[in-house]
């Protein structure tokens, strides 16, 4: 048992659902108790999805506990198959079904006999994997299933496309800025004259999987999701992959050079050097920003970085190599892949922290007192408490991180976004500091000003207590309205009754 | 379920139970704020934690007095000793927070692995010196607000049985609050303002301002509230003696009501719930009638409130509202909205206790009769998929639904209001009637303002 207040990565089934719901016309059926379908809320709220989330639950209730699911799961799969005709139904186990140890595979077998679409059981154990690992596994599982299916039917695409082409692997719903990254990568590939053969899973149909083999190579932009699939495709279809995250000027160039090397190996002579130069100098403002005096002022400033492997590692390198900032601590919550992270940030920071305990990272922050933090929403709140500016660079995230405006983190436009993020974090912090030094804002305690400075009214103790229960931001208004009400009626003492009567009268 | 319902014209049905709602463990979110000296420990898995973390939003960053006891593989396979593990965590909580009570929330997982929380608690309570309350608020058995019901039912057992006179006074924080800072003679004079009636204890967790408000409403009728379950602090739980009268303020408290009746030998006042001015008046009237008190000025009071609501009533009159059902407030809210002039084709509800909600159901039927609108169809354990088909067909003016369906419905040009907001807003009593309509009319007012904006492309 572990005392936990906060978790960075969600439970396994969330990962499976993220993959399944990223595909088009794939439906997930969770084997779970009532209330576990919180994923639907996140899709609807965080992502502002317009469509009903293709996830339903085969409810585990008291009866199921006593007698087993029996026909229930099969019926639910068959029913969904009939109602919505999905290409694939993914039966998704949860922590509850992990311990019930029902033979879900058997349900899937039986449902397959009746369903027109395909049915799969997600192979993830709640107690062994987290959200990210499960997502990586599920994507691999689905791709493998359809590659094998196509191979059996002799439908597997074997011929490469005429021109160089790529599969972009690992774009998912609820991924940090995935939507924007995806557009940016498509733009990058167009610039490099590489055709995008497929993007999976986001927006793909499962039937597209049989054509993955047409691509000359795979691009896996994020460390956490897609590597298992890329490895499988390399081993089985001989498709090489690039797994360098094109985040920051230097890493984007490295990613493009790696792509160049792979294309060259396949007998396609191409040289992207002049493209890289042009983009770095004229499209991205990041190189110029780094040389400008703005950035000079950031030299040696202390920063803490914390997030998932991809973003925390890339951010650390950007801050150090591209902006001259001093990263005192770089950390990741991807404990299962900690060695990779250590290797990536080696030499770029004073200290590495591999932990999923938010208290631990919070303690480090207050001890190190950095000038800025780059982390998740949790670090943002730690930062708020300790009055340190913070830029959010990784999930877990809130709705404000699903921005409607174009905000990629990858590619050349991504470098501009990151430069803004970093610069705004630091200058805001500095501005605040300067205000402190020169006497600060004059906006403190406005609530009491001018409302009842020379009031002829008295508040009884209990009414005062009641007033103090009103949230601060409307307290002034409530006080004003109540006093106005009292004055209008020539009441001189404000009691609880008067307060409520006033509330009823003004209807607020 | 009961004989009394046989004559009812209300149409009850039950579907598959495949609907979206919050997990009942969400009750910790409002209960830890209500009971100020408590600490809630949810004994479950990452799934539970993930839900709470996301559902509680920014509250999670406010160092809440709640935590997960996250079960690991060793706990599931009984390689670790439950008692020792819980002891370790609770000692840590005692050290860091020093609460007056630790509430263990049992989850689906503790049910399945049959962790004997009720058995472990008294032992650990003795070892630790802090009371431990066990509530099984799990998704196998309950929906959303029923979580509070399980916690309050467990707390009902912990209310002191008999108290000395002086202690009784001290144990009544509401009375203390109202009498705060007054002279003893003054207080005694006030005591005489109350009618002579047996002690009344109200149950249901409400924000403190609403508690004060309802207490004052009863005071106006000469009725004294001896205590409230739950109180602001665990140490202030009310005295409950056999023969006391109890009355619920929320429709989802049937287990608590049962516990108070059967285990504490209280008399339950079955009344409609004080939601909306009609409900508040009916609630007060029923309590008065039980104590043989002639209610004073309620008709005028209600009329006055309705008068003040007119601007909102104009917006809803003649419009239809569909409840998908997820928090058990549905019957009361529908009854109020019908009184406001709306029609209601369907009330979805997770669980329908026809006995506990009898007065409310009768009131709903009466309201429909008086307003001349058809009786709604009450669908217990609804099936969201089927409901969406019906919504598509009926095209209601307003759908009250959980957040899983709100945005997709809006994208289909169906106005929605998230049901969850009704759980957290102040909706009880005369004073707060406006807040209910403020919520219910918000989508309508928004749409009126967006008149020139194109609708979403039609998908249905």
JSON list of C-alpha atoms in Angstrom, two decimals, chain A residues 260-337:
[
{"chain": "A", "resi": 260, "resn": "UNK", "atom": "CA", "xyz": [18.35, 11.84, -44.69]},
{"chain": "A", "resi": 261, "resn": "UNK", "atom": "CA", "xyz": [20.67, 8.99, -43.75]},
{"chain": "A", "resi": 262, "resn": "UNK", "atom": "CA", "xyz": [17.83, 6.47, -43.92]},
{"chain": "A", "resi": 263, "resn": "UNK", "atom": "CA", "xyz": [16.70, 7.71, -47.33]},
{"chain": "A", "resi": 264, "resn": "UNK", "atom": "CA", "xyz": [20.27, 7.69, -48.60]},
{"chain": "A", "resi": 265, "resn": "UNK", "atom": "CA", "xyz": [20.66, 4.11, -47.43]},
{"chain": "A", "resi": 266, "resn": "UNK", "atom": "CA", "xyz": [17.65, 3.17, -49.49]},
{"chain": "A", "resi": 267, "resn": "UNK", "atom": "CA", "xyz": [19.29, 4.62, -52.57]},
{"chain": "A", "resi": 268, "resn": "UNK", "atom": "CA", "xyz": [17.59, 7.97, -52.55]},
{"chain": "A", "resi": 269, "resn": "UNK", "atom": "CA", "xyz": [20.18, 10.73, -52.80]},
{"chain": "A", "resi": 270, "resn": "UNK", "atom": "CA", "xyz": [19.02, 13.76, -50.92]},
{"chain": "A", "resi": 271, "resn": "UNK", "atom": "CA", "xyz": [20.73, 16.48, -48.94]},
{"chain": "A", "resi": 272, "resn": "UNK", "atom": "CA", "xyz": [18.73, 18.47, -46.41]},
{"chain": "A", "resi": 273, "resn": "UNK", "atom": "CA", "xyz": [21.58, 20.63, -45.10]},
{"chain": "A", "resi": 274, "resn": "UNK", "atom": "CA", "xyz": [20.58, 23.79, -46.89]},
{"chain": "A", "resi": 275, "resn": "UNK", "atom": "CA", "xyz": [16.98, 23.25, -45.78]},
{"chain": "A", "resi": 276, "resn": "UNK", "atom": "CA", "xyz": [18.08, 22.92, -42.16]},
{"chain": "A", "resi": 277, "resn": "UNK", "atom": "CA", "xyz": [20.14, 26.11, -42.45]},
{"chain": "A", "resi": 278, "resn": "UNK", "atom": "CA", "xyz": [17.33, 28.07, -43.99]},
{"chain": "A", "resi": 279, "resn": "UNK", "atom": "CA", "xyz": [14.72, 26.90, -41.50]},
{"chain": "A", "resi": 280, "resn": "UNK", "atom": "CA", "xyz": [16.97, 27.47, -38.51]},
{"chain": "A", "resi": 281, "resn": "UNK", "atom": "CA", "xyz": [17.81, 30.99, -39.62]},
{"chain": "A", "resi": 282, "resn": "UNK", "atom": "CA", "xyz": [14.61, 32.28, -41.18]},
{"chain": "A", "resi": 283, "resn": "UNK", "atom": "CA", "xyz": [11.61, 30.18, -40.13]},
{"chain": "A", "resi": 284, "resn": "UNK", "atom": "CA", "xyz": [12.62, 29.53, -36.59]},
{"chain": "A", "resi": 285, "resn": "UNK", "atom": "CA", "xyz": [13.34, 32.61, -34.53]},
{"chain": "A", "resi": 286, "resn": "UNK", "atom": "CA", "xyz": [14.94, 30.48, -31.86]},
{"chain": "A", "resi": 287, "resn": "UNK", "atom": "CA", "xyz": [18.53, 30.78, -33.08]},
{"chain": "A", "resi": 288, "resn": "UNK", "atom": "CA", "xyz": [18.27, 34.55, -33.33]},
{"chain": "A", "resi": 289, "resn": "UNK", "atom": "CA", "xyz": [16.53, 34.69, -29.96]},
{"chain": "A", "resi": 290, "resn": "UNK", "atom": "CA", "xyz": [19.43, 32.76, -28.45]},
{"chain": "A", "resi": 291, "resn": "UNK", "atom": "CA", "xyz": [21.91, 35.28, -29.87]},
{"chain": "A", "resi": 292, "resn": "UNK", "atom": "CA", "xyz": [19.83, 38.33, -28.87]},
{"chain": "A", "resi": 293, "resn": "UNK", "atom": "CA", "xyz": [20.43, 40.33, -25.69]},
{"chain": "A", "resi": 294, "resn": "UNK", "atom": "CA", "xyz": [17.08, 39.19, -24.32]},
{"chain": "A", "resi": 295, "resn": "UNK", "atom": "CA", "xyz": [18.43, 35.73, -24.03]},
{"chain": "A", "resi": 296, "resn": "UNK", "atom": "CA", "xyz": [21.78, 37.01, -22.77]},
{"chain": "A", "resi": 297, "resn": "UNK", "atom": "CA", "xyz": [19.98, 38.09, -19.64]},
{"chain": "A", "resi": 298, "resn": "UNK", "atom": "CA", "xyz": [18.89, 34.50, -19.08]},
{"chain": "A", "resi": 299, "resn": "UNK", "atom": "CA", "xyz": [22.47, 33.19, -19.03]},
{"chain": "A", "resi": 300, "resn": "UNK", "atom": "CA", "xyz": [23.15, 31.04, -16.06]},
{"chain": "A", "resi": 301, "resn": "UNK", "atom": "CA", "xyz": [19.65, 31.42, -14.59]},
{"chain": "A", "resi": 302, "resn": "UNK", "atom": "CA", "xyz": [18.55, 28.36, -12.68]},
{"chain": "A", "resi": 303, "resn": "UNK", "atom": "CA", "xyz": [15.73, 26.18, -13.93]},
{"chain": "A", "resi": 304, "resn": "UNK", "atom": "CA", "xyz": [14.13, 22.89, -12.90]},
{"chain": "A", "resi": 305, "resn": "UNK", "atom": "CA", "xyz": [12.65, 20.61, -15.55]},
{"chain": "A", "resi": 306, "resn": "UNK", "atom": "CA", "xyz": [10.20, 17.81, -14.82]},
{"chain": "A", "resi": 307, "resn": "UNK", "atom": "CA", "xyz": [7.84, 15.85, -17.05]},
{"chain": "A", "resi": 308, "resn": "UNK", "atom": "CA", "xyz": [7.58, 12.78, -19.21]},
{"chain": "A", "resi": 309, "resn": "UNK", "atom": "CA", "xyz": [10.72, 11.40, -20.86]},
{"chain": "A", "resi": 310, "resn": "UNK", "atom": "CA", "xyz": [10.22, 13.04, -24.24]},
{"chain": "A", "resi": 311, "resn": "UNK", "atom": "CA", "xyz": [9.48, 16.55, -23.13]},
{"chain": "A", "resi": 312, "resn": "UNK", "atom": "CA", "xyz": [11.68, 16.75, -20.05]},
{"chain": "A", "resi": 313, "resn": "UNK", "atom": "CA", "xyz": [14.73, 15.45, -21.93]},
{"chain": "A", "resi": 314, "resn": "UNK", "atom": "CA", "xyz": [14.18, 17.71, -24.95]},
{"chain": "A", "resi": 315, "resn": "UNK", "atom": "CA", "xyz": [13.45, 20.73, -22.77]},
{"chain": "A", "resi": 316, "resn": "UNK", "atom": "CA", "xyz": [16.58, 20.19, -20.70]},
{"chain": "A", "resi": 317, "resn": "UNK", "atom": "CA", "xyz": [18.70, 20.13, -23.84]},
{"chain": "A", "resi": 318, "resn": "UNK", "atom": "CA", "xyz": [17.02, 23.23, -25.27]},
{"chain": "A", "resi": 319, "resn": "UNK", "atom": "CA", "xyz": [17.47, 25.25, -22.09]},
{"chain": "A", "resi": 320, "resn": "UNK", "atom": "CA", "xyz": [21.12, 24.29, -21.76]},
{"chain": "A", "resi": 321, "resn": "UNK", "atom": "CA", "xyz": [22.38, 24.08, -25.33]},
{"chain": "A", "resi": 322, "resn": "UNK", "atom": "CA", "xyz": [20.17, 26.66, -26.98]},
{"chain": "A", "resi": 323, "resn": "UNK", "atom": "CA", "xyz": [19.63, 29.28, -24.29]},
{"chain": "A", "resi": 324, "resn": "UNK", "atom": "CA", "xyz": [22.54, 28.99, -21.89]},
{"chain": "A", "resi": 325, "resn": "UNK", "atom": "CA", "xyz": [20.26, 28.37, -18.92]},
{"chain": "A", "resi": 326, "resn": "UNK", "atom": "CA", "xyz": [21.52, 26.40, -15.94]},
{"chain": "A", "resi": 327, "resn": "UNK", "atom": "CA", "xyz": [19.33, 23.35, -15.37]},
{"chain": "A", "resi": 328, "resn": "UNK", "atom": "CA", "xyz": [19.83, 22.45, -11.72]},
{"chain": "A", "resi": 329, "resn": "UNK", "atom": "CA", "xyz": [17.54, 19.46, -11.87]},
{"chain": "A", "resi": 330, "resn": "UNK", "atom": "CA", "xyz": [15.99, 17.44, -14.66]},
{"chain": "A", "resi": 331, "resn": "UNK", "atom": "CA", "xyz": [13.47, 14.80, -13.79]},
{"chain": "A", "resi": 332, "resn": "UNK", "atom": "CA", "xyz": [11.01, 12.33, -15.22]},
{"chain": "A", "resi": 333, "resn": "UNK", "atom": "CA", "xyz": [8.09, 10.39, -13.83]},
{"chain": "A", "resi": 334, "resn": "UNK", "atom": "CA", "xyz": [8.65, 7.58, -16.38]},
{"chain": "A", "resi": 335, "resn": "UNK", "atom": "CA", "xyz": [10.39, 5.41, -13.82]},
{"chain": "A", "resi": 336, "resn": "UNK", "atom": "CA", "xyz": [10.11, 2.32, -16.01]},
{"chain": "A", "resi": 337, "resn": "UNK", "atom": "CA", "xyz": [12.28, 4.04, -18.63]}
]
